[in-house]
C-alpha positions as a Python dict, from the first residue, in 0.01 Angstrom:
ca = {
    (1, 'X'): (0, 0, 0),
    (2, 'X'): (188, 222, 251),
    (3, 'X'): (534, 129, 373),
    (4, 'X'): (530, -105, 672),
    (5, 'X'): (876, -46, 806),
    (6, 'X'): (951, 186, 1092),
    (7, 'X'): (1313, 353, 946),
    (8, 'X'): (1486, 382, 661),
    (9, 'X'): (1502, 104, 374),
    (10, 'X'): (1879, -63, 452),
    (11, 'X'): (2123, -72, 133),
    (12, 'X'): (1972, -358, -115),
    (13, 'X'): (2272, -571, 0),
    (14, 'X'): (2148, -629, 348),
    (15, 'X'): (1846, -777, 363),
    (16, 'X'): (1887, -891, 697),
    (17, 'X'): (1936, -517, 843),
    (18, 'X'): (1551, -464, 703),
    (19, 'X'): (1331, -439, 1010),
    (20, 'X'): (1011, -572, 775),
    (21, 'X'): (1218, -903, 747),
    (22, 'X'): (1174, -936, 1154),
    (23, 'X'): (856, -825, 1124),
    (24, 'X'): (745, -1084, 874),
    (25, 'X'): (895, -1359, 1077),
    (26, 'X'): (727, -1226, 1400),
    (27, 'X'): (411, -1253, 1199),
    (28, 'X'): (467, -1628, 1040),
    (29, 'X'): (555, -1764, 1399),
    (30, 'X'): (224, -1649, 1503),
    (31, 'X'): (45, -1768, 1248),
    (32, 'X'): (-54, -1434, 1072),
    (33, 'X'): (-54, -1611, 763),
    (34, 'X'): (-193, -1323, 544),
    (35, 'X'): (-16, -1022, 732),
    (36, 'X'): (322, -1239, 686),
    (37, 'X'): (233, -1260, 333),
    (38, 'X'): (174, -887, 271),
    (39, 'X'): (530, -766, 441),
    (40, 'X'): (710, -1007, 303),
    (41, 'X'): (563, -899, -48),
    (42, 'X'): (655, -626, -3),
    (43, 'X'): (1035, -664, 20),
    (44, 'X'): (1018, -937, -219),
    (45, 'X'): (908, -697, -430),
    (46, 'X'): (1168, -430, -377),
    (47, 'X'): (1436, -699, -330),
    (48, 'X'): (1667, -872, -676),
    (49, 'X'): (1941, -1102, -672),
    (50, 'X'): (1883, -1444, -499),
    (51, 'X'): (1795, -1361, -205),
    (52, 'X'): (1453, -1279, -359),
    (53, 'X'): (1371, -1667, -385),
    (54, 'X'): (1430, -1729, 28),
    (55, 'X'): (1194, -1487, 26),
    (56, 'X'): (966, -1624, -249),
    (57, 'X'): (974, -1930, -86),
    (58, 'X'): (851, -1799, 258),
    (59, 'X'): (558, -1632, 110),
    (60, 'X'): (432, -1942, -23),
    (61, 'X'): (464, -2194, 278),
    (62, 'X'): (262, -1861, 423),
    (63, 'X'): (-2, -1898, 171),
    (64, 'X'): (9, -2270, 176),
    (65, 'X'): (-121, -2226, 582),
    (66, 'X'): (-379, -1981, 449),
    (67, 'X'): (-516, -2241, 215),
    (68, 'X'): (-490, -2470, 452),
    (69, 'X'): (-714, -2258, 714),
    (70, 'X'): (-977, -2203, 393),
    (71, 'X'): (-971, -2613, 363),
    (72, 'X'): (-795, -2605, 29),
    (73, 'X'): (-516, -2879, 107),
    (74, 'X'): (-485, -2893, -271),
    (75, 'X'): (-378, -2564, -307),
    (76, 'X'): (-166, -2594, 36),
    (77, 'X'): (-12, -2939, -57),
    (78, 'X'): (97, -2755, -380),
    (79, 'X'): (277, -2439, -230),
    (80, 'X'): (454, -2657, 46),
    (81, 'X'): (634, -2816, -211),
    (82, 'X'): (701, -2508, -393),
    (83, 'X'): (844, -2338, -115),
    (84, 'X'): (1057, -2621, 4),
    (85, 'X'): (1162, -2628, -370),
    (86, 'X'): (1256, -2269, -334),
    (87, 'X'): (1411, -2278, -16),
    (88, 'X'): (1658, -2617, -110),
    (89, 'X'): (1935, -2413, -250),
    (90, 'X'): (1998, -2206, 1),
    (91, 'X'): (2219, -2287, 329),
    (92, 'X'): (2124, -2372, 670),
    (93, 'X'): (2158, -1971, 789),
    (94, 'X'): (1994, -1819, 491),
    (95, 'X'): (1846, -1423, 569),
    (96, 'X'): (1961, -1495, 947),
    (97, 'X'): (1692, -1810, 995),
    (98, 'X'): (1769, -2121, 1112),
    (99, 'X'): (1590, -2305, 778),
    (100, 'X'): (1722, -2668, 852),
    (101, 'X'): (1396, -2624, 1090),
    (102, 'X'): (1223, -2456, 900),
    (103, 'X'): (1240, -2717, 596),
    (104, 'X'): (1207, -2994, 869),
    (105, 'X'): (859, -2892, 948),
    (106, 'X'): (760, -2799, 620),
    (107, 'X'): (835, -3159, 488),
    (108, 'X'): (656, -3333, 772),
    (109, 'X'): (344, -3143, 680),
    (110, 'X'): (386, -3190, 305),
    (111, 'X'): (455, -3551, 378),
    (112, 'X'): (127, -3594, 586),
    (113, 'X'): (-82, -3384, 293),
    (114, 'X'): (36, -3619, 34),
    (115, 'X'): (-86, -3928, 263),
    (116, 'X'): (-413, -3727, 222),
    (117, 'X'): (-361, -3660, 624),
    (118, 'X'): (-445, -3356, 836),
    (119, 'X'): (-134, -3176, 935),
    (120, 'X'): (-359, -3029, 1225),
    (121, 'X'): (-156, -3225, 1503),
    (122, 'X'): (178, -3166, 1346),
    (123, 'X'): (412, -2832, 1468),
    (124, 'X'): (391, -2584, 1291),
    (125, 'X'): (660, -2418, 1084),
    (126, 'X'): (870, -2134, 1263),
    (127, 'X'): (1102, -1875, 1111),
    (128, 'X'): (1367, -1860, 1444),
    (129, 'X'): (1655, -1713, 1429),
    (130, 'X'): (1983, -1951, 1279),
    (131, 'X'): (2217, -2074, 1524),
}
């Protein structure tokens, strides 16, 4: 797969100078569940240390959406909670994002999934910024 960012790859440790990662969240908050997927892959893959979890953790509430587009709330219910899992260690600010939101919504549509409820009507979750 050809290189999705527009300059040169920052140093490995600043993630947050990496155009891709504004990219990706430009993608999530519009709900381009797969495109978010395949940039954030993509640094995932070329990223170590722990940062690489955040990130881990984004792709899979991502993929959790997709499922949850394709009707799979199984498969959805089951990446929520791994992301959330993913994303508990990490503070408030982590990567630049405001992820107290983030987790917010993310448990309010895991919550409603385990009730065996659509999360249709609930907000969806948003990458913005941290404060």
């Amino acid at each position: 797969m050809a290189s999705r960012h527009p300059g040169p790859v920052p140093p490995a440790d600043d993630l947050t100078a990496d155009p891709r990662l504004q990219m990706a969240a430009g993608l999530f908050n519009a709900g381009e569940w797969y495109a978010c997927h395949d940039v954030f892959e993509e640094i995932w893959h070329e990223t170590q240390g722990p940062d690489r979890a955040a990130l881990q953790g984004f792709l899979q509430i991502a993929v959790a959406h997709l499922h949850l587009q394709r009707g799979n709330q199984r498969g959805a219910t089951l990446l929520l909670g791994e992301g959330l899992g993913r994303l508990a260690p990490f503070p408030a600010d982590a990567l630049g994002f405001n992820l107290t939101l983030l987790r917010a919504r993310v448990a309010d549509r895991l919550n409603c999934l385990q009730q065996g409820n659509d999360p249709g009507a609930l907000p969806l979750p948003v990458l913005t910024p941290a404060a």
